[in-house]
Coordinates of C-alpha atoms in Angstrom, one line a residue:
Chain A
X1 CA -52.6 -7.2 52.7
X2 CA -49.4 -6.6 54.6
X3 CA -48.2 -10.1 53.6
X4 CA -47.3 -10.9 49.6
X5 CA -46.8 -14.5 49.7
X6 CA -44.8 -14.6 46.5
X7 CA -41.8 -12.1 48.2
X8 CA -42.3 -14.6 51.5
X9 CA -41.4 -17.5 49.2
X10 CA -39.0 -15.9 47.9
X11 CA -37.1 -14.5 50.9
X12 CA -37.5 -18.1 52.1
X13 CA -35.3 -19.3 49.5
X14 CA -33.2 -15.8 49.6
X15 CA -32.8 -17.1 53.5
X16 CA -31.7 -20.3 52.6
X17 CA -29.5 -19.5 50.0
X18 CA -27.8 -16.9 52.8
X19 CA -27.7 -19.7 54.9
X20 CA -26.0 -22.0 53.1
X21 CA -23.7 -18.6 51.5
X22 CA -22.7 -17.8 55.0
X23 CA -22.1 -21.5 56.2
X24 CA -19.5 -22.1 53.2
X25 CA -17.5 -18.2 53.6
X26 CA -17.8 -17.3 56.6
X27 CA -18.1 -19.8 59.7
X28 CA -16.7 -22.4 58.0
X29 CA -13.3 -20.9 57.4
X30 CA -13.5 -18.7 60.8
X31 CA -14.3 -22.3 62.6
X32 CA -11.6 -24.3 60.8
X33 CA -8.9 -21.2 61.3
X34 CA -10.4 -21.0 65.1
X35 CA -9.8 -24.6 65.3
X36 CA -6.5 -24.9 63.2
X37 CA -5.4 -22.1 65.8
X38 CA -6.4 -23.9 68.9
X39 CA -4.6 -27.1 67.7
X40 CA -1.4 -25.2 67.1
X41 CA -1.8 -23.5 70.3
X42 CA -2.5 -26.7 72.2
X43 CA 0.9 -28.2 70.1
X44 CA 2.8 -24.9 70.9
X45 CA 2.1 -25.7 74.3
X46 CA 2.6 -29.3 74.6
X47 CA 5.9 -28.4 72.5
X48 CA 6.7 -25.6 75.5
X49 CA 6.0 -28.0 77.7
X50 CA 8.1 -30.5 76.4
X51 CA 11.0 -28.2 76.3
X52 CA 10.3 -26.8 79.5
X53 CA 10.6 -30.6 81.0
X54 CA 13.6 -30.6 78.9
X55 CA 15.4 -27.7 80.2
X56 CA 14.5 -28.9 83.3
X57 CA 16.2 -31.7 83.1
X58 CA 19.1 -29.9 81.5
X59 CA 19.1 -27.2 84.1
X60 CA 19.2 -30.5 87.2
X61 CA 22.1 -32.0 84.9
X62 CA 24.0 -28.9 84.3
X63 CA 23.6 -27.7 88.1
X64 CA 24.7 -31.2 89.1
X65 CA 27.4 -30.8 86.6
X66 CA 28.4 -27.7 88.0
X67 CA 28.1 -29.1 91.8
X68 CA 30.3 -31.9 91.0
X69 CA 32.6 -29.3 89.1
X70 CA 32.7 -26.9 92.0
X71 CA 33.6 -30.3 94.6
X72 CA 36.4 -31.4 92.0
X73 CA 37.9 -27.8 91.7
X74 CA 37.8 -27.2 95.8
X75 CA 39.3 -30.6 96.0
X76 CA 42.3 -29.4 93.2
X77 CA 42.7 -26.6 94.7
X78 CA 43.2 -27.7 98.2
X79 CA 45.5 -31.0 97.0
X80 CA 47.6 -28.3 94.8
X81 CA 47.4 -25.8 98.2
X82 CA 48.6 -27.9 100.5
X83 CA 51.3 -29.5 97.5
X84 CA 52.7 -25.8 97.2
X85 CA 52.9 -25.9 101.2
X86 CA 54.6 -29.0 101.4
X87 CA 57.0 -27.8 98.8
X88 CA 57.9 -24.1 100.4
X89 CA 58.4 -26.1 103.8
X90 CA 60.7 -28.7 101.7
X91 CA 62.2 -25.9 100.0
X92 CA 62.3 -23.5 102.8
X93 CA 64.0 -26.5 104.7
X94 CA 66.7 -27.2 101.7
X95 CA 67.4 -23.2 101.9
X96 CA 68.3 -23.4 105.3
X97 CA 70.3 -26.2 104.7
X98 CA 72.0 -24.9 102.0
X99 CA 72.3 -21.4 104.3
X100 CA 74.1 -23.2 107.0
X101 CA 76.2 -25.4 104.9
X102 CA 77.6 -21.9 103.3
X103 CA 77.8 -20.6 106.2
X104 CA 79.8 -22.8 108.1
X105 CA 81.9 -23.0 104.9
X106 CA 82.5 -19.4 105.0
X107 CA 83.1 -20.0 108.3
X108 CA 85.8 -22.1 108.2
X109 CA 87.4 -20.4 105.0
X110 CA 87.4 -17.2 107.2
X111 CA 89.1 -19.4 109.8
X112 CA 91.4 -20.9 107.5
X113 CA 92.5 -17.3 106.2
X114 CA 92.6 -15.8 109.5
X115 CA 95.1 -18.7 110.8
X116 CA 97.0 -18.7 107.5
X117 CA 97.4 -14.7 107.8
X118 CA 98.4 -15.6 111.8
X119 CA 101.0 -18.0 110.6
X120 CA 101.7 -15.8 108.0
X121 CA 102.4 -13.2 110.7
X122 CA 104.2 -15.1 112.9
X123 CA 106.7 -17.0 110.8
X124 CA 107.2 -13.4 109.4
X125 CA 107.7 -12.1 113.0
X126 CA 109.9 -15.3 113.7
X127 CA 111.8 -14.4 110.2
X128 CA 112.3 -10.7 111.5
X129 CA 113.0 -12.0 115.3
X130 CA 116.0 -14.3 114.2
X131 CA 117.4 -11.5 111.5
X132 CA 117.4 -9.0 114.5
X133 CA 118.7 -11.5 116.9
X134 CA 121.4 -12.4 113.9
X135 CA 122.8 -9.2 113.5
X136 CA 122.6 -7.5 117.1
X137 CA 124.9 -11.0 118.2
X138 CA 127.0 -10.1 115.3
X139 CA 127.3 -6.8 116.4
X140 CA 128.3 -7.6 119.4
X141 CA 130.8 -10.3 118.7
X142 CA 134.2 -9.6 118.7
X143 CA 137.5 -10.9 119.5
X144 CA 136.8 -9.9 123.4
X145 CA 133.7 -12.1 123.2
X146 CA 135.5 -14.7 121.3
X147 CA 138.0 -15.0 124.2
X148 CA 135.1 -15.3 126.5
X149 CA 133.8 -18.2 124.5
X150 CA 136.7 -19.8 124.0
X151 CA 136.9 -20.1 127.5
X152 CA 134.3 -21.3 128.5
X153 CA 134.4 -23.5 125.7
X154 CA 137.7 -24.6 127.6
X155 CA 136.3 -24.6 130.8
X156 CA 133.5 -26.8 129.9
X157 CA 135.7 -29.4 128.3
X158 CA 137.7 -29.6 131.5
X159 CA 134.0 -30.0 133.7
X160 CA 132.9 -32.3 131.5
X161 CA 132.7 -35.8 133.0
X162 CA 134.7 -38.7 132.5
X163 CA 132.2 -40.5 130.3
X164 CA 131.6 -38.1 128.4
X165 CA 135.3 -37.1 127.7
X166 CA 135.8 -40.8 127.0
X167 CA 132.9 -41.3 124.3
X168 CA 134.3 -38.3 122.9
X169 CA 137.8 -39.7 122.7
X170 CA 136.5 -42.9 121.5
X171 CA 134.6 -41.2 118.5
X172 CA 137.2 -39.1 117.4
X173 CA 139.7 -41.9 117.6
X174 CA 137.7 -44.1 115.8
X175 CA 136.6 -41.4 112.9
X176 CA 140.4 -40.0 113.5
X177 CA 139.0 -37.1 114.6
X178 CA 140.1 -35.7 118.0
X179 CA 138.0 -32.7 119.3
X180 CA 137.3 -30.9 122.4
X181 CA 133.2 -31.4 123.0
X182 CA 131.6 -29.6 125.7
X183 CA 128.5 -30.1 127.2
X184 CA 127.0 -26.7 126.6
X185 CA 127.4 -27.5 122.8
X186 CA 126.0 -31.4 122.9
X187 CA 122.5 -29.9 122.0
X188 CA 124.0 -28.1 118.6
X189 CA 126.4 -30.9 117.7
X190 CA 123.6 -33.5 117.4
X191 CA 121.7 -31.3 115.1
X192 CA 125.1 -31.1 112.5
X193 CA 127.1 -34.1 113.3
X194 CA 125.6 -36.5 110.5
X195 CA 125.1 -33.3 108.0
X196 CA 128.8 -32.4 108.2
X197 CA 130.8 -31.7 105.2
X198 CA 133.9 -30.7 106.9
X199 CA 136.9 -29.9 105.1
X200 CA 138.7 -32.0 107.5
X201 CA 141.0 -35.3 106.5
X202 CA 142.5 -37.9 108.1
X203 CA 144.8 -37.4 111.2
X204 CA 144.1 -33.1 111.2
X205 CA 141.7 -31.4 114.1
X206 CA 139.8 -28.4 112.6
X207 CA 139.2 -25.2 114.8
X208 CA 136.7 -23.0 112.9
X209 CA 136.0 -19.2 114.6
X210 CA 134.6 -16.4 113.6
X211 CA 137.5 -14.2 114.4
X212 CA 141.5 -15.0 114.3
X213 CA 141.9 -16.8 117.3
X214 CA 145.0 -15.1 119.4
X215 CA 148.1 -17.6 120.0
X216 CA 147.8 -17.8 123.6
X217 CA 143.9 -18.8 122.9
X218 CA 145.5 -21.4 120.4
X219 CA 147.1 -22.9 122.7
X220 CA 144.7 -23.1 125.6
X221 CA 142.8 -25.0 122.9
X222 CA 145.5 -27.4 122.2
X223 CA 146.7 -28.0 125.5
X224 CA 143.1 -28.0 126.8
X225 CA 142.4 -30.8 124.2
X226 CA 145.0 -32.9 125.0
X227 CA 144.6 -32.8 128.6
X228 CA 141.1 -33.9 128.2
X229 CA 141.2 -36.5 125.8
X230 CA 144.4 -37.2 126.0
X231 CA 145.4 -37.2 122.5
X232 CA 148.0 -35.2 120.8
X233 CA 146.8 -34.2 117.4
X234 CA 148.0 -31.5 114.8
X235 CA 145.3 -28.5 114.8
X236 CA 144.5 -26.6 112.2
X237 CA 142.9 -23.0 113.0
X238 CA 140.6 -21.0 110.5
X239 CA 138.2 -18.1 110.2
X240 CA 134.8 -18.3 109.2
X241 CA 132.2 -15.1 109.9
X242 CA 129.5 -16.9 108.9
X243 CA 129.8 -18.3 112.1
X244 CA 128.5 -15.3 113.9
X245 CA 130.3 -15.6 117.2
X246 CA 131.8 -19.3 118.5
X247 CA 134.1 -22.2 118.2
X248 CA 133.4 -25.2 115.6
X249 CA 135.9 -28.2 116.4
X250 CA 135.8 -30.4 112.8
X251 CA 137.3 -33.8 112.2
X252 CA 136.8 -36.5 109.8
X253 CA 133.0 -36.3 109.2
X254 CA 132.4 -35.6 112.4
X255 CA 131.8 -31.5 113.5
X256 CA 131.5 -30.6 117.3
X257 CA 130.1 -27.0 117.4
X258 CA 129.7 -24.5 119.8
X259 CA 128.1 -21.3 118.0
X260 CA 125.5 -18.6 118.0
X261 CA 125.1 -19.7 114.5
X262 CA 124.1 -23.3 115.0
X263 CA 122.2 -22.5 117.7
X264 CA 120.2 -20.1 115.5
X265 CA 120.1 -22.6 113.0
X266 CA 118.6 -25.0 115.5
X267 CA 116.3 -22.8 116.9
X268 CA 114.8 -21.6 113.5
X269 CA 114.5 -24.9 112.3
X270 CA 112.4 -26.1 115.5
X271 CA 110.2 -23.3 115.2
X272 CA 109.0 -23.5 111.6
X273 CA 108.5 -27.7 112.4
X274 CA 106.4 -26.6 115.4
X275 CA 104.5 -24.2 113.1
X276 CA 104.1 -26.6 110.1
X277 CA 103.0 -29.4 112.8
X278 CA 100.4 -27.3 113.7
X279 CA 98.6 -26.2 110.6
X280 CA 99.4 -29.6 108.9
X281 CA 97.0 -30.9 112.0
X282 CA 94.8 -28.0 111.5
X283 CA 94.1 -28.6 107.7
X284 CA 93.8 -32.6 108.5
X285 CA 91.2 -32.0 111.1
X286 CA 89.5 -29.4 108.7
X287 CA 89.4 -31.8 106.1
X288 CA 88.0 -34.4 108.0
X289 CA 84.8 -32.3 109.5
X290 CA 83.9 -30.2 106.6
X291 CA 80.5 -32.4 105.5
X292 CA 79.3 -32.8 102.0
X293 CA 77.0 -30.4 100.5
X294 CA 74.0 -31.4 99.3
X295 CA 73.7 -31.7 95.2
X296 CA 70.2 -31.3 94.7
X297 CA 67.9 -28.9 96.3
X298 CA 64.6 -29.6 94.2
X299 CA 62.8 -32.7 93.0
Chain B
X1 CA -45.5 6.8 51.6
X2 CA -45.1 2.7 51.7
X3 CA -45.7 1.2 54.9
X4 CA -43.7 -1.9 53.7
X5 CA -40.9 -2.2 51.1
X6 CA -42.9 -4.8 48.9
X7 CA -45.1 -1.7 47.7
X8 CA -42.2 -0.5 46.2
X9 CA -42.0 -3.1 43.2
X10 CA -39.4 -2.1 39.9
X11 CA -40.8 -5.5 37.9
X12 CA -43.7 -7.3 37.8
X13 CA -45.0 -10.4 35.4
X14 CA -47.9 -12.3 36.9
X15 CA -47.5 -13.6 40.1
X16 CA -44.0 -13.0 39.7
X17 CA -42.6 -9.2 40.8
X18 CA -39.4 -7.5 42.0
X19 CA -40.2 -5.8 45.0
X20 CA -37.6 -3.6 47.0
X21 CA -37.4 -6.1 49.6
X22 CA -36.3 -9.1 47.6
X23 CA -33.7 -6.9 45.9
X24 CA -32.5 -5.4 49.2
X25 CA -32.6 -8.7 50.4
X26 CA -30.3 -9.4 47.4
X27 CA -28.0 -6.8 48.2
X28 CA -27.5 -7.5 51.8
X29 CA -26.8 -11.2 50.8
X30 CA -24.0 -9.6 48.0
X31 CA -22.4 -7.9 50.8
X32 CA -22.2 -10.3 53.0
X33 CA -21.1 -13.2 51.1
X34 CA -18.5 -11.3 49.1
X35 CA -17.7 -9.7 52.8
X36 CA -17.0 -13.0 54.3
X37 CA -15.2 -14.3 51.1
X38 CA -12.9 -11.5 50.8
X39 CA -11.8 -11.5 54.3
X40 CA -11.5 -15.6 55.0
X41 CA -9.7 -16.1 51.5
X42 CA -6.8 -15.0 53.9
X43 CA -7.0 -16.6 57.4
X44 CA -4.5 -16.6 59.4
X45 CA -4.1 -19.9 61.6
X46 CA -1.4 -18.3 64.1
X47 CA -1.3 -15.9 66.7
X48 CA -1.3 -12.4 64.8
X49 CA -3.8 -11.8 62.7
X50 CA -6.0 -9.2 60.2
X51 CA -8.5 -7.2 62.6
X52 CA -11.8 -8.2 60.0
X53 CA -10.7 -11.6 60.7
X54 CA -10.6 -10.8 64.5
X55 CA -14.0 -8.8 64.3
X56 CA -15.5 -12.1 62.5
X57 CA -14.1 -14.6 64.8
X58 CA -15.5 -12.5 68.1
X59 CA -19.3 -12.8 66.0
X60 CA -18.7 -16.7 65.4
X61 CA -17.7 -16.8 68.9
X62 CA -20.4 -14.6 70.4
X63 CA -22.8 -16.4 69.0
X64 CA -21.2 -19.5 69.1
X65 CA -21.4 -19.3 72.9
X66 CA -24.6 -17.9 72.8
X67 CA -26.3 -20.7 71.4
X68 CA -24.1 -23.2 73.8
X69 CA -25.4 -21.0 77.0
X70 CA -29.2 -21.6 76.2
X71 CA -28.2 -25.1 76.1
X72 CA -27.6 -27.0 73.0
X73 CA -24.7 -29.0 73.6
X74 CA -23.4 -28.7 69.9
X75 CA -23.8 -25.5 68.3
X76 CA -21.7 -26.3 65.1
X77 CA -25.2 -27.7 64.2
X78 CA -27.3 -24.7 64.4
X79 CA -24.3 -21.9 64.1
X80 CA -25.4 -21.6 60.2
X81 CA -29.2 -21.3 60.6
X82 CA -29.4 -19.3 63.8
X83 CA -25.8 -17.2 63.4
X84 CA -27.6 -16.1 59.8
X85 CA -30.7 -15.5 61.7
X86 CA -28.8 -13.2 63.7
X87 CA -26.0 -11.5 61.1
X88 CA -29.1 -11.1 58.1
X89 CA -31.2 -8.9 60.9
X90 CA -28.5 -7.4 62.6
X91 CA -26.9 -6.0 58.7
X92 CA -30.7 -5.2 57.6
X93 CA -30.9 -3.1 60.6
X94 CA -27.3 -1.6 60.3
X95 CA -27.6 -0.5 56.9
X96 CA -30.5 2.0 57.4
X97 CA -27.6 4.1 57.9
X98 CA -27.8 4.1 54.1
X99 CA -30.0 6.7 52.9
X100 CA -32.6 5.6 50.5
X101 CA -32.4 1.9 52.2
X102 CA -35.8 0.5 53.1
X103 CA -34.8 -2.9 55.7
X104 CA -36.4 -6.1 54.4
X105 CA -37.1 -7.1 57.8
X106 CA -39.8 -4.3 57.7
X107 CA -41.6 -6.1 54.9
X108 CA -43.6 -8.4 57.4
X109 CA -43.4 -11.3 54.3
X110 CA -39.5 -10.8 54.8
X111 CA -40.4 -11.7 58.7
X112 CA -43.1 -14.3 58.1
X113 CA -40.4 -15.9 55.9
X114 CA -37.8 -15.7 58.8
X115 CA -40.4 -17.2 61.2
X116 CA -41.4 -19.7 58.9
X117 CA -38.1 -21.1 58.2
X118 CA -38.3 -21.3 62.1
X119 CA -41.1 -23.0 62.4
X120 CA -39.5 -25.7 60.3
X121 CA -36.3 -25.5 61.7
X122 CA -37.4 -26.5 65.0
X123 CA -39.5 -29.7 64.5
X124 CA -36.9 -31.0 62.4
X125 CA -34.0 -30.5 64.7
X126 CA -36.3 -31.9 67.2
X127 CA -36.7 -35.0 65.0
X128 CA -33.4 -35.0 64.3
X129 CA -32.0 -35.0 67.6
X130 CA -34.5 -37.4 69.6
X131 CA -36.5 -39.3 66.8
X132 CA -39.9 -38.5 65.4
X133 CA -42.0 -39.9 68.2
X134 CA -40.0 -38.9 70.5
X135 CA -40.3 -35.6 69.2
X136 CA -44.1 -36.2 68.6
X137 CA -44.4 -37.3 72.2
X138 CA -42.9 -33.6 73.3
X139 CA -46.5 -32.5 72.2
X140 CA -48.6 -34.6 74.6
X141 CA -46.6 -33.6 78.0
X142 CA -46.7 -32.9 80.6
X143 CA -50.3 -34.1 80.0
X144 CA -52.2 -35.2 76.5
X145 CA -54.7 -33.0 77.7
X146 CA -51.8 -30.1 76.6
X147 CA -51.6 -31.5 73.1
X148 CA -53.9 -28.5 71.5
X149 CA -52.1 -25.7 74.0
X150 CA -49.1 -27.1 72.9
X151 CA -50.3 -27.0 68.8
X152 CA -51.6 -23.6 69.2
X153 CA -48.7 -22.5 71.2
X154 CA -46.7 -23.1 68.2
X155 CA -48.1 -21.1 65.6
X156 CA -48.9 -18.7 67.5
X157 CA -45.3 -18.1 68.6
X158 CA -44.3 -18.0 65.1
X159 CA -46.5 -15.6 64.3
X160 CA -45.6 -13.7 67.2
X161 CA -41.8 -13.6 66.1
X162 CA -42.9 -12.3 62.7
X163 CA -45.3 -9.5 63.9
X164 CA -42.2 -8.6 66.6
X165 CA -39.8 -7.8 64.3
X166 CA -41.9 -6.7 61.6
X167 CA -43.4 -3.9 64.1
X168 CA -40.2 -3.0 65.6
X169 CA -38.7 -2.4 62.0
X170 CA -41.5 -1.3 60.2
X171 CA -42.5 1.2 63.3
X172 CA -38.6 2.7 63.3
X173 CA -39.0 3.5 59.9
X174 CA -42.4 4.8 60.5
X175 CA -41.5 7.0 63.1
X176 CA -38.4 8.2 61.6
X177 CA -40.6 9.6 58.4
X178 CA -43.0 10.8 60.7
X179 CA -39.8 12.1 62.1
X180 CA -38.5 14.0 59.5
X181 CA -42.1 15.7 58.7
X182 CA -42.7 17.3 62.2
X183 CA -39.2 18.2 62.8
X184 CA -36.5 17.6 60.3
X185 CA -33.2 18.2 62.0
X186 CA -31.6 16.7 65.1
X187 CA -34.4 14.4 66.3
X188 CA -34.7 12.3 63.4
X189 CA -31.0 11.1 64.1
X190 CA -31.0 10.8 67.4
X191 CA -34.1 8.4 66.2
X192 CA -32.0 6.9 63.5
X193 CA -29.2 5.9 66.3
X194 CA -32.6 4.4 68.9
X195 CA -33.6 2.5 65.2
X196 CA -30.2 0.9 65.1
X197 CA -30.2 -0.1 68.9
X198 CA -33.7 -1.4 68.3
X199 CA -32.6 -3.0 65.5
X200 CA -29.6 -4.6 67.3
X201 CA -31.8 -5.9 69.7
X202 CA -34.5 -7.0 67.8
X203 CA -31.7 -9.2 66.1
X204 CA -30.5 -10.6 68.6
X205 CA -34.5 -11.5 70.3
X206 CA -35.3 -13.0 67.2
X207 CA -32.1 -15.5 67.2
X208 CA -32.0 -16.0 70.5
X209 CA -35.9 -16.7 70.9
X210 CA -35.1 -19.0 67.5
X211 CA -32.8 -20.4 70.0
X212 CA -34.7 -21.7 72.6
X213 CA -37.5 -22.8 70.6
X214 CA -34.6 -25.3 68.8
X215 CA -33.1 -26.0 72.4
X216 CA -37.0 -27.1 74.0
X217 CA -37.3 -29.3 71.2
X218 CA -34.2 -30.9 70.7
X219 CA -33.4 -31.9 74.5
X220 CA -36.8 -31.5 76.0
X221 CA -36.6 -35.7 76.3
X222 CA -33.3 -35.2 78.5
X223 CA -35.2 -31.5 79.7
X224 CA -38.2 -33.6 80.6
X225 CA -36.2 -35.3 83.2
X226 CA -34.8 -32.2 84.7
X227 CA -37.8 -29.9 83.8
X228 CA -35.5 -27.8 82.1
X229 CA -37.3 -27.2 78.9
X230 CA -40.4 -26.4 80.7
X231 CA -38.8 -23.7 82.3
X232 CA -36.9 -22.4 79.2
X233 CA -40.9 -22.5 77.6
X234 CA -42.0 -20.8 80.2
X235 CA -39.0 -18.2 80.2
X236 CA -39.6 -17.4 76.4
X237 CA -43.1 -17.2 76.4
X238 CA -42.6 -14.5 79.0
X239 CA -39.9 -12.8 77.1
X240 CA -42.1 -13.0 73.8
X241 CA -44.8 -11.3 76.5
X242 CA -42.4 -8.9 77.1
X243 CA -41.4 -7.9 73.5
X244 CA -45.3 -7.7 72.5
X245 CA -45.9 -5.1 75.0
X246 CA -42.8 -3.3 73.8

C-alpha cells in the first residue's frame, strides 16, 4: 500500500501548520512592507508633486519677479542715461559759456595791456619828442635869435589892431600893468595869465628873456610899448634861461608871454589831456560792456 | 531500495510512526519558517533594500499575480494556502540537491494530503464566497443531469493531482537510482538538474491547477454569466490530461 494514512494525516496537519507558519513570517510582513512601501511611494510622490506645483509657482513668481526687475532696471537705466545726457549738454553748455566769458576777458585784458603799453609808448615818445625839441631850440637860441624874436615880437605889437592894443591898455592900466601883447603870443598868454606869480609890483613893467637883451633892443621895446599903448612906464629887464628862447612881458598878476617855453608847456600839457581823455573813455566804455560771469556752473 | 520515503520509518508505537517523510516534512517546514523569520525581522519599507527581502518579495509578487491572472479578484485570501502549496513543493523539490534527502512529495500520502487539503479548500472557498447553495447549485449546471459528472469530476481530479505529483517525484528519484546503477557518473546529474526542472514545474502545476479549481468555484455564479468558469474547467481538465500523459 503506497498510501499510509497515519503520515497523510499527519502531513495534513504538518501542511496546515506550514500554512499558517508561512502566513504569519513570510507574506504577511513582505505584504505589509510591500504595502507600507507603496504608501510611502504614493506619499513621496504626491509630496513631489506638491513641491513640483510649488516650484512651479515659485519659478512663475520669480520669472515675473525677474521680468518686472528687468523692466524697472531698463527703465533706471534709460531715465539715469538720458539724466547724464541732459547734464553733459547742461554742462557742456556752462563750459562753453564759461570758455567765452574767459575768453573775451582775456580778450579785453590783452586789449587793455596792449593800449596801456601803446600809451605807454607814446606819452614816452611824446616825453622824448618834447626833451629833443627842448634842447635842439635851446641849442639854437642865442642872442642873434633873441634879436629876431624881439622883433617880431615888436613888429607884431605895432600890427596888432586897435582893439586889441586898446583891451591890452585897458588891462594893464587897470592891473597897473602896462605890457606890449602880440597876437602871435595871445594863444600862450591865456594858458599863464591867471597862473602868474610874477615878481612884478605896482607901477613896474617886467621884461623877462632868456639872454641879456642889447640896449638898442631895450629900447625898441620901450619905445615900441609906448607907441602902442600909449603909456609911459618904467621897465625893468631880466634874464631867465629857463625860458628857452623868447620874451615874457610881466605886470601886476598879469604875464604876457611870448616863448618857446610856454609854447612847449602848452603843447605838452594838451597832449597828455588828449591822451588821458582817451583812455579815461576807453576804461569807462570797458567797464560798462564787460558782463558778469556766471557764479555757478553746476546744480 | 524504498519506492516511497514512508518505508523508511526511525520510530514506530502503534498506529503512530516516524517515517522519513514527516520528518523531512519537518525539516523543510524548519527551514522555511526560520528562513522567512530571519529575513522579515528586518524589512525595509523604503526604497533600498536587503536582496533576500528582494528575492521574497518577487515570490509574493509572482505568485501574487499569479493567482490574480487565473482570476480571483482578491488573492490576499488564497496567497497563504496556494503560495504554500507552491513554496512547500517547489523547496521539497529544490532540496534533492541535498544528498541523502528523500522529497516528501514522493511519498504519495505526502501528495494525497496536499490534494486533500485541496479538495477542502475549494468547496469552502466556494461557500465562502457565493453562499452554500449557491455553491451547491454550481453542481447541478449547466444541467442537473451533470450533477454525478460533476461529483465524479471532483474526486477524481483530486486524485489525479495526487498521483501527478506523486509520479513525477517519486519517478525522478526512481530514475535517478536507476541512474546511478547503470551509469554512475555524468548522467545521473544531468538527471538530477531535469529532477529539479520537473520539480519546478510540477510545483508550479500543482498550485496553479489548486488555483483554478478555487477560481471555478468561487466565481463560477458571476463565471456562469460569462461562461468563464466553464471554460477555465474545461482548460484544466485538459491541462490535467496533459500532465497524465506526461
Amino acid at each position: 500500500m503506497l498510501i499510509d494514512w497515519f503520515t497523510v494525516i499527519a502531513q495534513v496537519v504538518n501542511f496546515l501548520i506550514l500554512v499558517w507558519l508561512l502566513k504569519r513570517f513570510f507574506y504577511q510582513p513582505i505584504l505589509n512592507a510591500l504595502d507600507a512601501r507603496e504608501r510611502r511611494i504614493a506619499t513621496e510622490l504626491a509630496d513631489a508633486e506638491a513641491k513640483k506645483l510649488e516650484a512651479e509657482k515659485e519659478r512663475d513668481e520669480f520669472q515675473h519677479k525677474n521680468n518686472e526687475f528687468d523692466q524697472q532696471r531698463l527703465l533706471l537705466l534709460s531715465k539715469a542715461s538720458n539724466e547724464a545726457q541732459a547734464e553733459r549738454q547742461r554742462l557742456m553748455a556752462a563750459a562753453r559759456t564759461d570758455l567765452d566769458n574767459l575768453r573775451a576777458k582775456r580778450e579785453r585784458a590783452l586789449e587793455r595791456e596792449y593800449r596801456s603799453l601803446s600809451e605807454a609808448l607814446v606819452r614816452q615818445t611824446c616825453a622824448e619828442v618834447f626833451a629833443i625839441a627842448r634842447k635842439v631850440l635851446a641849442d639854437l637860441a642865442g642872442t642873434t635869435l633873441e634879436a629876431h624874436i624881439v622883433e617880431a615880437f615888436i613888429k607884431r605889437l605895432h600890427e596888432s589892431s586897435d582893439e586889441e592894443k586898446a583891451g591890452l591898455a585897458s588891462a594893464f592900466r587897470s592891473k597897473s600893468v602896462l605890457a606890449p601883447a602880440a597876437a602871435a603870443a595871445s594863444a600862450a598868454s591865456a594858458a599863464s595869465r591867471a597862473a602868474s606869480t610874477a615878481a612884478a609890483t605896482g607901477g613896474e613893467l617886467m621884461v623877462n628873456s632868456a639872454f641879456d637883451l642889447p640896449a638898442a633892443q631895450q629900447d625898441a621895446i620901450e619905445a615900441a610899448l609906448e607907441e602902442s599903448l600909449g603909456i609911459r612906464l618904467p621897465v625893468r629887464f631880466a634874464t631867465r634861461s629857463d625860458l628857452v628862447s623868447g620874451v615874457e612881458l610881466v605886470a601886476g598878476g598879469y604875464k604876457v608871454a611870448w616863448s618857446i617855453a610856454a609854447h612847449l608847456a602848452s603843447l605838452e600839457k594838451e597832449v597828455w589831456e588828449l591822451l588821458e581823455n582817451q583812455s579815461g573813455h576807453e576804461f569807462e566804455a570797458e567797464s560798462e560792456t564787460e558782463p558778469e560771469l556766471p557764479h555757478k556752473h553746476g546744480t | 531500495m524504498h519506492l516511497s520515503p514512508d518505508d523508511i520509518v526511525f520510530w514506530e508505537y502503534g498506529f503512530l510512526k516516524l517515517n522519513a517523510t514527516i520528518v523531512y516534512t519537518w525539516g523543510l517546514m524548519l527551514i522555511l519558517a526560520a528562513g522567512s523569520k530571519a529575513i522579515t525581522r528586518r524589512l525595509s519599507v523604503g526604497l533600498e533594500r536587503a536582496r533576500w527581502q528582494n528575492l521574497l518579495e518577487t515570490v509574493v509578487m509572482a505568485i501574487k499575480k499569479q493567482i490574480e491572472e487565473v482570476g480571483l479578484r482578491q488573492p490576499r485570501i488564497y496567497l497563504g494556502f496556494l503560495g504554500t502549496l507552491f513554496v512547500f513543493v517547489a523547496t521539497a523539490s529544490l532540496a534533492t540537491v541535498i544528498p541523502g534527502y528523500e522529497p516528501p512529495t514522493g511519498s504519495l500520502s505526502t501528495t494525497a494530503a496536499l490534494a486533500i487539503c485541496v479538495f477542502i479548500a475549494v468547496p469552502l472557498y466556494g461557500i465562502k464566497e457565493q453562499g452554500l447553495t449557491g455553491y451547491l447549485r454550481s453542481y447541478l449546471e449547466p444541467t442537473p443531469l451533470m450533477l454525478p459528472f460533476n461529483i465524479i469530476g471532483e474526486f477524481s481530479r483530486t486524485l489525479a493531482l495526487a498521483v501527478r505529483l506523486f509520479g513525477n517525484m517519486m519517478s525522478g528519484t526512481m530514475i535517478l537510482a536507476i541512474m546511478l546503477s547503470l551509469a554512475p557518473f555524468i548522467f545521473p546529474i544531468v538527471m538530477s538538474a531535469l529532477g529539479l526542472l520537473t520539480g519546478m514545474v510540477q510545483a508550479y502545476i500543482f498550485s496553479i491547477l489548486a488555483t483554478v479549481y478555487i477560481a471555478a468555484a468561487a466565481s463560477s455564479r458571476e463565471g456562469a454569466e460569462s461562461n468563464g468558469p466553464e471554460n477555465l474547467k474545461r482548460g484544466s481538465s485538459q491541462g490535467s490530461i496533459f500532465k497524465d500523459s506526461k
